[in-house]
């Protein structure tokens, strides 16, 4: 079952500033902020990456907005700052949705287990829209 669809903003190293800005400008409630430095088992991470936002969740009215920074050294392309995150209740449904979005599109990151999700992947559909498909942990 699909649990929700959220706008997802991708920033170029100024995610912490963006969280504070949207908190103030939109009266957003900050639900959570994780940095790349919070990731388990990443002792070799570049210093400049540690305080960048891995994932932040804000609530604006009845809408949830998510955001993250790109990882240092990864290309940042204007026009790619907004993606759509879709939260799904189980791995099999995530595979189904991902496969349908992939039809005629391009996989950026195959579905795989991450420390925050049993199944997460990124795909750009045939219309050029990038989706972040994530299974909610039980």
The first five atom37 places (N, CA, C, CB, O) and aatype in JSON, in Angstrom:
{
  "aatype": [20, 20, 20, 20, 20, 20, 20, 20, 20, 20, 20, 20, 20, 20, 20, 20, 20, 20, 20, 20, 20, 20, 20, 20, 20, 20, 20, 20, 20, 20, 20, 20, 20, 20, 20, 20, 20, 20, 20, 20, 20, 20, 20, 20, 20, 20, 20, 20, 20, 20, 20, 20, 20, 20, 20, 20, 20, 20, 20, 20, 20, 20, 20, 20, 20, 20, 20, 20, 20, 20, 20, 20, 20, 20, 20, 20, 20, 20, 20, 20, 20, 20, 20, 20, 20, 20, 20, 20, 20, 20, 20, 20, 20, 20, 20, 20, 20, 20, 20, 20, 20, 20, 20, 20, 20, 20, 20, 20, 20, 20, 20, 20, 20, 20, 20, 20, 20, 20, 20, 20, 20, 20, 20, 20, 20, 20, 20, 20, 20, 20, 20, 20, 20, 20, 20, 20, 20, 20],
  "atom_mask": [
    [1, 1, 1, 1, 1],
    [1, 1, 1, 1, 1],
    [1, 1, 1, 1, 1],
    [1, 1, 1, 1, 1],
    [1, 1, 1, 1, 1],
    [1, 1, 1, 1, 1],
    [1, 1, 1, 1, 1],
    [1, 1, 1, 1, 1],
    [1, 1, 1, 1, 1],
    [1, 1, 1, 1, 1],
    [1, 1, 1, 1, 1],
    [1, 1, 1, 1, 1],
    [1, 1, 1, 1, 1],
    [1, 1, 1, 1, 1],
    [1, 1, 1, 1, 1],
    [1, 1, 1, 1, 1],
    [1, 1, 1, 1, 1],
    [1, 1, 1, 1, 1],
    [1, 1, 1, 1, 1],
    [1, 1, 1, 1, 1],
    [1, 1, 1, 1, 1],
    [1, 1, 1, 1, 1],
    [1, 1, 1, 1, 1],
    [1, 1, 1, 1, 1],
    [1, 1, 1, 1, 1],
    [1, 1, 1, 1, 1],
    [1, 1, 1, 1, 1],
    [1, 1, 1, 1, 1],
    [1, 1, 1, 1, 1],
    [1, 1, 1, 1, 1],
    [1, 1, 1, 1, 1],
    [1, 1, 1, 1, 1],
    [1, 1, 1, 1, 1],
    [1, 1, 1, 1, 1],
    [1, 1, 1, 1, 1],
    [1, 1, 1, 1, 1],
    [1, 1, 1, 1, 1],
    [1, 1, 1, 1, 1],
    [1, 1, 1, 1, 1],
    [1, 1, 1, 1, 1],
    [1, 1, 1, 1, 1],
    [1, 1, 1, 1, 1],
    [1, 1, 1, 1, 1],
    [1, 1, 1, 1, 1],
    [1, 1, 1, 1, 1],
    [1, 1, 1, 1, 1],
    [1, 1, 1, 1, 1],
    [1, 1, 1, 1, 1],
    [1, 1, 1, 1, 1],
    [1, 1, 1, 1, 1],
    [1, 1, 1, 1, 1],
    [1, 1, 1, 1, 1],
    [1, 1, 1, 1, 1],
    [1, 1, 1, 1, 1],
    [1, 1, 1, 1, 1],
    [1, 1, 1, 1, 1],
    [1, 1, 1, 1, 1],
    [1, 1, 1, 1, 1],
    [1, 1, 1, 1, 1],
    [1, 1, 1, 1, 1],
    [1, 1, 1, 1, 1],
    [1, 1, 1, 1, 1],
    [1, 1, 1, 1, 1],
    [1, 1, 1, 1, 1],
    [1, 1, 1, 1, 1],
    [1, 1, 1, 1, 1],
    [1, 1, 1, 1, 1],
    [1, 1, 1, 1, 1],
    [1, 1, 1, 1, 1],
    [1, 1, 1, 1, 1],
    [1, 1, 1, 1, 1],
    [1, 1, 1, 1, 1],
    [1, 1, 1, 1, 1],
    [1, 1, 1, 1, 1],
    [1, 1, 1, 1, 1],
    [1, 1, 1, 1, 1],
    [1, 1, 1, 1, 1],
    [1, 1, 1, 1, 1],
    [1, 1, 1, 1, 1],
    [1, 1, 1, 1, 1],
    [1, 1, 1, 1, 1],
    [1, 1, 1, 1, 1],
    [1, 1, 1, 1, 1],
    [1, 1, 1, 1, 1],
    [1, 1, 1, 1, 1],
    [1, 1, 1, 1, 1],
    [1, 1, 1, 1, 1],
    [1, 1, 1, 1, 1],
    [1, 1, 1, 1, 1],
    [1, 1, 1, 1, 1],
    [1, 1, 1, 1, 1],
    [1, 1, 1, 1, 1],
    [1, 1, 1, 1, 1],
    [1, 1, 1, 1, 1],
    [1, 1, 1, 1, 1],
    [1, 1, 1, 1, 1],
    [1, 1, 1, 1, 1],
    [1, 1, 1, 1, 1],
    [1, 1, 1, 1, 1],
    [1, 1, 1, 1, 1],
    [1, 1, 1, 1, 1],
    [1, 1, 1, 1, 1],
    [1, 1, 1, 1, 1],
    [1, 1, 1, 1, 1],
    [1, 1, 1, 1, 1],
    [1, 1, 1, 1, 1],
    [1, 1, 1, 1, 1],
    [1, 1, 1, 1, 1],
    [1, 1, 1, 1, 1],
    [1, 1, 1, 1, 1],
    [1, 1, 1, 1, 1],
    [1, 1, 1, 1, 1],
    [1, 1, 1, 1, 1],
    [1, 1, 1, 1, 1],
    [1, 1, 1, 1, 1],
    [1, 1, 1, 1, 1],
    [1, 1, 1, 1, 1],
    [1, 1, 1, 1, 1],
    [1, 1, 1, 1, 1],
    [1, 1, 1, 1, 1],
    [1, 1, 1, 1, 1],
    [1, 1, 1, 1, 1],
    [1, 1, 1, 1, 1],
    [1, 1, 1, 1, 1],
    [1, 1, 1, 1, 1],
    [1, 1, 1, 1, 1],
    [1, 1, 1, 1, 1],
    [1, 1, 1, 1, 1],
    [1, 1, 1, 1, 1],
    [1, 1, 1, 1, 1],
    [1, 1, 1, 1, 1],
    [1, 1, 1, 1, 1],
    [1, 1, 1, 1, 1],
    [1, 1, 1, 1, 1],
    [1, 1, 1, 1, 1],
    [1, 1, 1, 1, 1],
    [1, 1, 1, 1, 1],
    [1, 1, 1, 1, 1]
  ],
  "atom_positions": [
    [[0.84, -1.18, 0.0], [0.0, 0.0, 0.0], [0.89, 1.25, 0.0], [-0.96, -0.01, 1.22], [1.88, 1.32, 0.72]],
    [[0.51, 2.21, -0.82], [1.23, 3.48, -0.83], [0.77, 4.3, 0.37], [0.98, 4.25, -2.17], [-0.43, 4.51, 0.57]],
    [[1.73, 4.75, 1.18], [1.43, 5.48, 2.41], [1.4, 6.98, 2.2], [2.44, 5.13, 3.47], [0.68, 7.69, 2.92]],
    [[2.17, 7.49, 1.24], [2.19, 8.93, 1.02], [3.15, 9.32, -0.08], [2.55, 9.66, 2.28], [4.05, 8.55, -0.43]],
    [[2.96, 10.52, -0.61], [3.82, 11.09, -1.64], [4.22, 12.47, -1.15], [3.1, 11.15, -3.04], [3.38, 13.25, -0.71]],
    [[5.53, 12.78, -1.23], [6.05, 14.0, -0.63], [6.96, 14.74, -1.6], [6.79, 13.7, 0.66], [7.76, 14.11, -2.28]],
    [[6.86, 16.08, -1.66], [7.89, 16.83, -2.39], [9.22, 16.66, -1.67], [7.51, 18.34, -2.52], [9.28, 16.67, -0.44]],
    [[10.3, 16.5, -2.45], [11.63, 16.27, -1.89], [12.58, 17.25, -2.54], [12.1, 14.78, -2.11], [12.78, 17.21, -3.76]],
    [[13.17, 18.12, -1.74], [14.07, 19.16, -2.23], [15.51, 18.7, -2.07], [13.84, 20.49, -1.47], [15.88, 18.17, -1.02]],
    [[16.32, 18.9, -3.1], [17.73, 18.53, -3.06], [18.56, 19.81, -3.15], [18.09, 17.52, -4.22], [18.41, 20.59, -4.1]],
    [[19.42, 20.01, -2.17], [20.2, 21.24, -2.07], [21.69, 20.96, -2.25], [19.95, 21.92, -0.73], [22.13, 19.81, -2.2]],
    [[22.46, 22.02, -2.46], [23.87, 21.89, -2.78], [24.75, 22.3, -1.61], [24.21, 22.73, -4.0], [25.61, 23.18, -1.74]],
    [[24.53, 21.65, -0.45], [25.38, 21.91, 0.71], [24.82, 22.92, 1.69], [26.69, 22.38, 0.26], [25.43, 23.17, 2.73]],
    [[23.67, 23.5, 1.39], [23.07, 24.48, 2.29], [21.74, 23.99, 2.88], [22.85, 25.8, 1.56], [20.83, 24.78, 3.13]],
    [[21.65, 22.69, 3.09], [20.44, 22.09, 3.64], [20.1, 22.55, 5.05], [20.57, 20.62, 3.64], [18.94, 22.79, 5.36]],
    [[21.13, 22.68, 5.9], [20.89, 23.14, 7.28], [20.26, 24.54, 7.25], [22.22, 23.15, 8.11], [19.32, 24.83, 7.99]],
    [[20.79, 25.4, 6.39], [20.26, 26.76, 6.24], [18.82, 26.71, 5.71], [21.16, 27.59, 5.29], [17.97, 27.47, 6.16]],
    [[18.56, 25.81, 4.77], [17.22, 25.69, 4.21], [16.2, 25.24, 5.25], [17.23, 24.7, 3.04], [15.08, 25.74, 5.28]],
    [[16.6, 24.3, 6.11], [15.69, 23.85, 7.18], [15.28, 25.04, 8.04], [16.37, 22.75, 8.06], [14.09, 25.23, 8.32]],
    [[16.25, 25.83, 8.47], [15.95, 27.0, 9.31], [15.11, 28.03, 8.55], [17.25, 27.65, 9.79], [14.19, 28.62, 9.11]],
    [[15.44, 28.22, 7.27], [14.69, 29.17, 6.46], [13.22, 28.77, 6.34], [15.32, 29.29, 5.08], [12.34, 29.59, 6.58]],
    [[12.95, 27.51, 5.98], [11.57, 27.06, 5.81], [10.83, 26.98, 7.14], [11.54, 25.7, 5.13], [9.62, 27.2, 7.2]],
    [[11.56, 26.67, 8.2], [10.95, 26.68, 9.53], [10.41, 28.08, 9.83], [11.98, 26.24, 10.62], [9.3, 28.23, 10.34]],
    [[11.2, 29.1, 9.52], [10.81, 30.48, 9.76], [9.79, 30.98, 8.72], [12.04, 31.39, 9.77], [8.74, 31.51, 9.09]],
    [[10.1, 30.82, 7.43], [9.29, 31.4, 6.36], [7.92, 30.74, 6.23], [10.01, 31.3, 5.05], [6.93, 31.41, 5.92]],
    [[7.85, 29.43, 6.48], [6.61, 28.69, 6.28], [5.96, 28.23, 7.58], [6.87, 27.5, 5.4], [4.99, 27.47, 7.56]],
    [[6.49, 28.69, 8.71], [6.03, 28.2, 10.01], [6.06, 26.67, 10.06], [4.6, 28.71, 10.3], [5.19, 26.03, 10.63]],
    [[7.08, 26.11, 9.44], [7.21, 24.65, 9.38], [7.63, 24.11, 10.74], [8.22, 24.23, 8.31], [8.35, 24.76, 11.49]],
    [[7.16, 22.92, 11.02], [7.61, 22.2, 12.21], [8.66, 21.2, 11.75], [6.41, 21.48, 12.95], [8.4, 20.38, 10.87]],
    [[9.85, 21.27, 12.34], [10.93, 20.35, 11.99], [10.66, 19.02, 12.69], [12.34, 20.92, 12.38], [10.63, 18.96, 13.92]],
    [[10.46, 17.99, 11.93], [10.19, 16.66, 12.48], [11.5, 15.94, 12.77], [9.32, 15.83, 11.52], [11.66, 15.33, 13.83]],
    [[12.43, 16.01, 11.82], [13.72, 15.35, 12.03], [14.76, 15.91, 11.06], [13.59, 13.82, 11.85], [14.42, 16.39, 9.98]],
    [[16.02, 15.83, 11.47], [17.15, 16.19, 10.62], [18.25, 15.17, 10.9], [17.65, 17.67, 10.9], [18.7, 15.02, 12.04]],
    [[18.69, 14.46, 9.86], [19.82, 13.54, 9.96], [20.91, 14.07, 9.04], [19.42, 12.07, 9.58], [20.62, 14.55, 7.94]],
    [[22.14, 13.98, 9.47], [23.26, 14.4, 8.63], [23.99, 13.18, 8.09], [24.24, 15.31, 9.42], [23.8, 12.06, 8.58]],
    [[24.83, 13.4, 7.08], [25.64, 12.31, 6.57], [26.55, 11.77, 7.68], [26.48, 12.77, 5.37], [26.86, 10.58, 7.7]],
    [[26.96, 12.64, 8.59], [27.79, 12.22, 9.71], [27.07, 11.28, 10.67], [28.27, 13.42, 10.47], [27.71, 10.58, 11.45]],
    [[25.73, 11.25, 10.62], [24.95, 10.35, 11.47], [24.89, 8.93, 10.93], [23.54, 10.89, 11.63], [24.46, 8.01, 11.63]],
    [[25.34, 8.73, 9.69], [25.27, 7.4, 9.09], [26.2, 6.44, 9.83], [25.64, 7.47, 7.59], [27.33, 6.8, 10.15]],
    [[25.74, 5.22, 10.09], [26.6, 4.26, 10.77], [27.71, 3.76, 9.85], [25.78, 3.06, 11.28], [27.51, 3.61, 8.65]],
    [[28.89, 3.51, 10.43], [29.99, 2.88, 9.72], [30.64, 3.7, 8.62], [29.52, 1.64, 9.14], [31.13, 3.13, 7.65]],
    [[30.65, 5.01, 8.74], [31.24, 5.85, 7.69], [32.38, 6.69, 8.26], [30.16, 6.76, 7.06], [32.36, 7.92, 8.16]],
    [[33.37, 6.05, 8.84], [34.48, 6.77, 9.47], [35.39, 7.45, 8.45], [35.29, 5.82, 10.33], [36.13, 8.37, 8.81]],
    [[35.34, 7.02, 7.18], [36.2, 7.6, 6.15], [35.52, 8.74, 5.4], [36.62, 6.53, 5.18], [36.0, 9.16, 4.35]],
    [[34.41, 9.22, 5.93], [33.65, 10.27, 5.26], [34.42, 11.59, 5.25], [32.28, 10.46, 5.93], [35.03, 11.95, 6.25]],
    [[34.4, 12.31, 4.12], [35.07, 13.61, 4.09], [34.46, 14.56, 5.13], [34.96, 14.23, 2.68], [33.25, 14.56, 5.35]],
    [[35.31, 15.34, 5.74], [34.87, 16.27, 6.79], [33.76, 17.2, 6.3], [36.05, 17.1, 7.3], [32.82, 17.5, 7.05]],
    [[33.86, 17.67, 5.05], [32.88, 18.61, 4.51], [31.49, 17.98, 4.34], [33.36, 19.14, 3.19], [30.51, 18.71, 4.16]],
    [[31.4, 16.66, 4.39], [30.12, 15.98, 4.23], [29.37, 15.79, 5.54], [30.32, 14.65, 3.57], [28.14, 15.7, 5.54]],
    [[30.08, 15.74, 6.64], [29.5, 15.31, 7.91], [28.31, 16.13, 8.37], [30.54, 15.35, 8.95], [27.38, 15.57, 8.93]],
    [[28.31, 17.45, 8.15], [27.19, 18.28, 8.6], [26.15, 18.54, 7.52], [27.7, 19.58, 9.1], [25.16, 19.24, 7.76]],
    [[26.37, 17.98, 6.33], [25.36, 18.12, 5.29], [24.15, 17.25, 5.64], [25.93, 17.73, 3.9], [24.28, 16.22, 6.3]],
    [[22.98, 17.69, 5.2], [21.73, 17.01, 5.53], [21.56, 15.76, 4.66], [20.53, 17.97, 5.34], [21.53, 15.84, 3.43]],
    [[21.45, 14.63, 5.32], [21.13, 13.37, 4.64], [19.63, 13.32, 4.39], [21.59, 12.14, 5.5], [19.19, 12.96, 3.29]],
    [[18.85, 13.68, 5.39], [17.39, 13.74, 5.25], [16.82, 14.61, 6.35], [16.77, 12.32, 5.3], [17.16, 14.46, 7.52]],
    [[15.96, 15.53, 5.95], [15.21, 16.34, 6.91], [13.73, 16.23, 6.54], [15.69, 17.84, 6.91], [13.37, 16.15, 5.37]],
    [[12.9, 16.22, 7.56], [11.46, 16.18, 7.33], [10.83, 17.35, 8.06], [10.85, 14.83, 7.81], [11.05, 17.57, 9.25]],
    [[10.03, 18.09, 7.31], [9.33, 19.26, 7.84], [7.84, 19.07, 7.61], [9.83, 20.57, 7.19], [7.42, 18.41, 6.66]],
    [[7.05, 19.66, 8.48], [5.61, 19.64, 8.28], [5.14, 21.08, 8.13], [4.87, 18.93, 9.48], [5.36, 21.92, 9.0]],
    [[4.5, 21.35, 7.01], [3.97, 22.67, 6.7], [2.46, 22.5, 6.55], [4.62, 23.29, 5.39], [1.99, 21.95, 5.56]],
    [[1.71, 22.98, 7.53], [0.27, 22.72, 7.5], [0.04, 21.22, 7.56], [-0.4, 23.33, 6.24], [0.52, 20.55, 8.47]],
    [[-0.69, 20.71, 6.57], [-0.96, 19.27, 6.5], [0.0, 18.53, 5.58], [-2.38, 19.04, 6.03], [-0.16, 17.33, 5.34]],
    [[1.01, 19.23, 5.06], [1.91, 18.65, 4.07], [3.29, 18.4, 4.68], [2.02, 19.58, 2.85], [3.82, 19.22, 5.43]],
    [[3.85, 17.26, 4.35], [5.23, 16.95, 4.73], [6.14, 17.28, 3.55], [5.39, 15.44, 5.14], [5.83, 16.97, 2.4]],
    [[7.25, 17.93, 3.86], [8.29, 18.21, 2.87], [9.56, 17.56, 3.37], [8.49, 19.77, 2.64], [9.88, 17.62, 4.55]],
    [[10.28, 16.93, 2.46], [11.58, 16.34, 2.8], [12.66, 17.08, 2.03], [11.61, 14.81, 2.49], [12.4, 17.64, 0.97]],
    [[13.88, 17.06, 2.58], [14.99, 17.65, 1.84], [16.3, 17.02, 2.24], [15.05, 19.15, 2.08], [16.41, 16.42, 3.31]],
    [[17.28, 17.15, 1.37], [18.63, 16.67, 1.65], [19.62, 17.49, 0.82], [18.76, 15.15, 1.34], [19.25, 18.18, -0.13]],
    [[20.88, 17.38, 1.22], [21.98, 17.93, 0.43], [22.51, 16.85, -0.5], [23.11, 18.48, 1.35], [22.37, 15.66, -0.23]],
    [[23.12, 17.29, -1.6], [23.87, 16.32, -2.38], [25.18, 16.03, -1.63], [24.14, 16.85, -3.84], [25.61, 16.82, -0.8]],
    [[25.78, 14.92, -1.94], [27.05, 14.56, -1.3], [28.17, 15.33, -1.99], [27.31, 13.01, -1.37], [28.15, 15.45, -3.22]],
    [[29.14, 15.87, -1.24], [30.23, 16.64, -1.87], [30.88, 15.86, -3.0], [31.29, 17.02, -0.81], [31.19, 14.67, -2.87]],
    [[31.09, 16.54, -4.1], [31.71, 15.91, -5.26], [30.72, 15.35, -6.26], [32.62, 14.83, -4.82], [31.07, 15.15, -7.42]],
    [[29.47, 15.1, -5.82], [28.45, 14.65, -6.76], [27.95, 15.85, -7.54], [27.28, 13.93, -6.02], [27.84, 16.95, -7.0]],
    [[27.65, 15.65, -8.81], [27.19, 16.78, -9.61], [25.86, 17.32, -9.09], [27.05, 16.37, -11.08], [25.0, 16.58, -8.63]],
    [[25.73, 18.62, -9.18], [24.48, 19.28, -8.79], [23.96, 20.0, -10.01], [24.7, 20.28, -7.58], [24.58, 20.95, -10.49]],
    [[22.84, 19.56, -10.5], [22.28, 20.09, -11.73], [21.05, 20.92, -11.43], [21.95, 18.96, -12.7], [20.07, 20.42, -10.88]],
    [[21.1, 22.21, -11.78], [19.9, 23.03, -11.62], [18.77, 22.39, -12.42], [20.14, 24.51, -12.08], [18.97, 21.94, -13.55]],
    [[17.61, 22.37, -11.82], [16.46, 21.7, -12.43], [16.18, 20.37, -11.76], [16.7, 21.49, -13.92], [15.08, 19.83, -11.9]],
    [[17.16, 19.83, -11.04], [16.98, 18.55, -10.35], [16.74, 18.74, -8.85], [18.2, 17.66, -10.56], [16.84, 17.79, -8.09]],
    [[16.42, 19.96, -8.43], [16.3, 20.24, -7.0], [15.03, 19.67, -6.39], [16.35, 21.71, -6.76], [14.95, 19.53, -5.17]],
    [[14.03, 19.36, -7.19], [12.78, 18.84, -6.65], [12.52, 17.45, -7.22], [11.59, 19.79, -6.97], [12.45, 17.27, -8.43]],
    [[12.4, 16.49, -6.33], [12.03, 15.13, -6.7], [10.77, 14.78, -5.92], [13.19, 14.11, -6.43], [10.27, 15.6, -5.15]],
    [[10.27, 13.58, -6.11], [9.09, 13.14, -5.37], [9.45, 11.88, -4.61], [7.87, 12.89, -6.32], [9.94, 10.9, -5.19]],
    [[9.21, 11.9, -3.3], [9.44, 10.73, -2.46], [8.11, 10.01, -2.28], [10.06, 11.13, -1.07], [7.09, 10.64, -2.01]],
    [[8.13, 8.71, -2.44], [6.92, 7.91, -2.24], [7.22, 6.86, -1.18], [6.44, 7.24, -3.59], [8.19, 6.11, -1.28]],
    [[6.37, 6.82, -0.18], [6.54, 5.91, 0.95], [5.55, 4.75, 0.79], [6.32, 6.65, 2.3], [4.36, 4.96, 0.6]],
    [[6.08, 3.52, 0.88], [5.27, 2.33, 0.63], [5.39, 1.38, 1.82], [5.73, 1.61, -0.68], [6.42, 1.34, 2.49]],
    [[4.34, 0.64, 2.08], [4.25, -0.17, 3.29], [5.04, -1.47, 3.25], [2.84, -0.49, 3.58], [5.44, -1.97, 4.3]],
    [[5.3, -2.04, 2.06], [6.02, -3.31, 2.03], [6.91, -3.4, 0.8], [5.03, -4.48, 2.06], [6.7, -2.71, -0.2]],
    [[7.91, -4.28, 0.89], [8.95, -4.41, -0.14], [8.36, -4.84, -1.47], [10.01, -5.4, 0.31], [8.75, -4.31, -2.51]],
    [[7.44, -5.78, -1.48], [6.87, -6.27, -2.74], [6.15, -5.16, -3.49], [5.91, -7.44, -2.48], [6.29, -5.06, -4.71]],
    [[5.4, -4.33, -2.79], [4.71, -3.21, -3.45], [5.74, -2.2, -3.95], [3.71, -2.54, -2.48], [5.55, -1.6, -5.01]],
    [[6.82, -1.99, -3.2], [7.88, -1.07, -3.64], [8.49, -1.57, -4.96], [8.98, -0.94, -2.56], [8.72, -0.78, -5.87]],
    [[8.75, -2.87, -5.05], [9.29, -3.45, -6.28], [8.34, -3.24, -7.45], [9.58, -4.95, -6.09], [8.76, -2.9, -8.56]],
    [[7.06, -3.43, -7.19], [6.05, -3.27, -8.24], [6.01, -1.81, -8.74], [4.66, -3.69, -7.71], [6.07, -1.56, -9.94]],
    [[5.91, -0.87, -7.81], [5.84, 0.54, -8.17], [7.13, 0.98, -8.87], [5.59, 1.41, -6.91], [7.08, 1.67, -9.89]],
    [[8.28, 0.59, -8.33], [9.57, 0.95, -8.92], [9.66, 0.44, -10.35], [10.74, 0.38, -8.07], [10.07, 1.16, -11.26]],
    [[9.26, -0.82, -10.55], [9.3, -1.41, -11.89], [8.42, -0.67, -12.88], [8.88, -2.85, -11.83], [8.8, -0.49, -14.04]],
    [[7.26, -0.24, -12.44], [6.35, 0.5, -13.33], [6.91, 1.89, -13.64], [4.96, 0.63, -12.69], [6.8, 2.35, -14.78]],
    [[7.51, 2.55, -12.65], [8.11, 3.87, -12.89], [9.34, 3.75, -13.79], [8.5, 4.53, -11.55], [9.65, 4.67, -14.55]],
    [[10.03, 2.63, -13.7], [11.24, 2.4, -14.49], [10.93, 2.19, -15.97], [12.0, 1.2, -13.94], [11.79, 2.43, -16.82]],
    [[9.73, 1.75, -16.31], [9.34, 1.45, -17.68], [9.5, 2.7, -18.56], [7.88, 0.94, -17.73], [8.74, 3.66, -18.44]],
    [[10.48, 2.66, -19.44], [10.76, 3.79, -20.32], [11.62, 4.86, -19.67], [9.48, 4.4, -20.78], [11.91, 5.89, -20.29]],
    [[12.03, 4.64, -18.43], [12.83, 5.61, -17.69], [14.24, 5.11, -17.45], [12.17, 5.94, -16.38], [14.76, 4.3, -18.2]],
    [[14.85, 5.62, -16.37], [16.26, 5.28, -16.08], [16.45, 5.13, -14.57], [17.21, 6.37, -16.64], [16.04, 6.0, -13.8]],
    [[17.05, 4.03, -14.17], [17.35, 3.79, -12.76], [18.58, 4.6, -12.36], [17.57, 2.26, -12.49], [19.62, 4.53, -13.01]],
    [[18.44, 5.36, -11.29], [19.56, 6.12, -10.73], [20.24, 5.29, -9.65], [19.09, 7.49, -10.16], [21.47, 5.19, -9.61]],
    [[19.43, 4.7, -8.78], [19.92, 3.83, -7.7], [18.94, 2.66, -7.61], [20.04, 4.61, -6.31], [17.77, 2.87, -7.29]],
    [[19.4, 1.44, -7.89], [18.49, 0.29, -7.82], [17.91, 0.12, -6.42], [19.23, -1.0, -8.24], [18.52, 0.55, -5.43]],
    [[16.75, -0.49, -6.34], [16.17, -0.78, -5.03], [17.15, -1.62, -4.23], [14.8, -1.52, -5.17], [17.69, -2.61, -4.73]],
    [[17.38, -1.22, -2.99], [18.3, -1.94, -2.13], [18.02, -1.61, -0.67], [19.77, -1.61, -2.48], [17.37, -0.61, -0.35]],
    [[18.5, -2.47, 0.2], [18.35, -2.22, 1.63], [19.32, -1.12, 2.04], [18.61, -3.52, 2.44], [20.48, -1.12, 1.63]],
    [[18.84, -0.19, 2.86], [19.67, 0.87, 3.42], [19.49, 0.84, 4.94], [19.29, 2.29, 2.83], [18.67, 0.07, 5.45]],
    [[20.22, 1.67, 5.65], [20.07, 1.66, 7.1], [18.74, 2.28, 7.54], [21.22, 2.4, 7.76], [18.34, 2.11, 8.69]],
    [[18.05, 3.0, 6.63], [16.77, 3.61, 7.01], [15.57, 2.91, 6.37], [16.77, 5.07, 6.61], [14.43, 3.2, 6.74]],
    [[15.8, 2.01, 5.43], [14.69, 1.37, 4.74], [15.07, -0.03, 4.28], [14.24, 2.21, 3.54], [16.2, -0.25, 3.87]],
    [[14.13, -0.98, 4.36], [14.42, -2.32, 3.83], [14.49, -2.34, 2.3], [13.36, -3.29, 4.31], [14.99, -3.31, 1.72]],
    [[13.99, -1.28, 1.65], [14.04, -1.22, 0.19], [13.91, 0.24, -0.25], [12.92, -2.1, -0.45], [12.85, 0.85, -0.1]],
    [[15.0, 0.79, -0.79], [15.02, 2.18, -1.23], [15.72, 2.25, -2.58], [15.73, 3.09, -0.19], [16.73, 1.58, -2.8]],
    [[15.19, 3.07, -3.48], [15.83, 3.28, -4.77], [15.36, 4.57, -5.4], [15.55, 2.11, -5.7], [14.38, 5.17, -4.96]],
    [[16.08, 5.0, -6.43], [15.73, 6.21, -7.16], [15.63, 5.89, -8.64], [16.77, 7.33, -6.91], [16.46, 5.18, -9.2]],
    [[14.6, 6.44, -9.27], [14.37, 6.2, -10.69], [13.8, 7.47, -11.31], [13.41, 4.99, -10.9], [12.96, 8.15, -10.72]],
    [[14.27, 7.78, -12.53], [13.68, 8.88, -13.29], [12.75, 8.25, -14.31], [14.79, 9.77, -13.99], [13.16, 7.41, -15.1]],
    [[11.49, 8.66, -14.29], [10.51, 8.07, -15.2], [10.66, 8.63, -16.61], [9.08, 8.32, -14.68], [11.49, 9.5, -16.86]],
    [[9.87, 8.12, -17.53], [10.0, 8.51, -18.93], [9.64, 9.97, -19.19], [9.14, 7.63, -19.78], [9.87, 10.47, -20.29]],
    [[9.09, 10.65, -18.2], [8.76, 12.07, -18.34], [9.83, 12.97, -17.72], [7.42, 12.36, -17.71], [9.68, 14.19, -17.72]],
    [[10.9, 12.36, -17.18], [11.99, 13.13, -16.59], [11.78, 13.46, -15.12], [12.16, 14.38, -17.34], [12.53, 14.26, -14.56]],
    [[10.78, 12.85, -14.47], [10.5, 13.09, -13.05], [11.27, 12.04, -12.24], [8.97, 13.03, -12.74], [11.16, 10.85, -12.5]],
    [[12.03, 12.5, -11.25], [12.79, 11.58, -10.4], [11.97, 11.23, -9.16], [14.15, 12.19, -10.0], [11.45, 12.1, -8.47]],
    [[11.87, 9.94, -8.91], [11.13, 9.38, -7.78], [12.09, 8.7, -6.83], [10.06, 8.38, -8.26], [13.02, 8.01, -7.25]],
    [[11.87, 8.9, -5.53], [12.59, 8.18, -4.49], [11.59, 7.22, -3.86], [13.22, 9.16, -3.41], [10.69, 7.63, -3.13]],
    [[11.75, 5.94, -4.14], [10.83, 4.92, -3.66], [11.4, 4.33, -2.38], [10.59, 3.8, -4.74], [12.53, 3.84, -2.37]],
    [[10.63, 4.38, -1.31], [11.12, 3.93, -0.02], [10.07, 3.08, 0.69], [11.51, 5.12, 0.86], [8.9, 3.44, 0.75]],
    [[10.52, 1.94, 1.22], [9.65, 1.09, 2.02], [9.81, 1.48, 3.49], [9.98, -0.42, 1.81], [10.93, 1.58, 3.98]],
    [[8.71, 1.69, 4.17], [8.75, 2.02, 5.58], [9.2, 0.81, 6.38], [7.38, 2.51, 6.07], [8.7, -0.29, 6.16]],
    [[10.14, 0.99, 7.31], [10.54, -0.15, 8.15], [9.39, -0.57, 9.05], [11.79, 0.21, 9.0], [8.57, 0.25, 9.46]],
    [[9.34, -1.84, 9.35], [8.26, -2.37, 10.21], [8.51, -1.98, 11.65], [8.14, -3.9, 10.09], [7.71, -2.33, 12.53]]
  ]
}
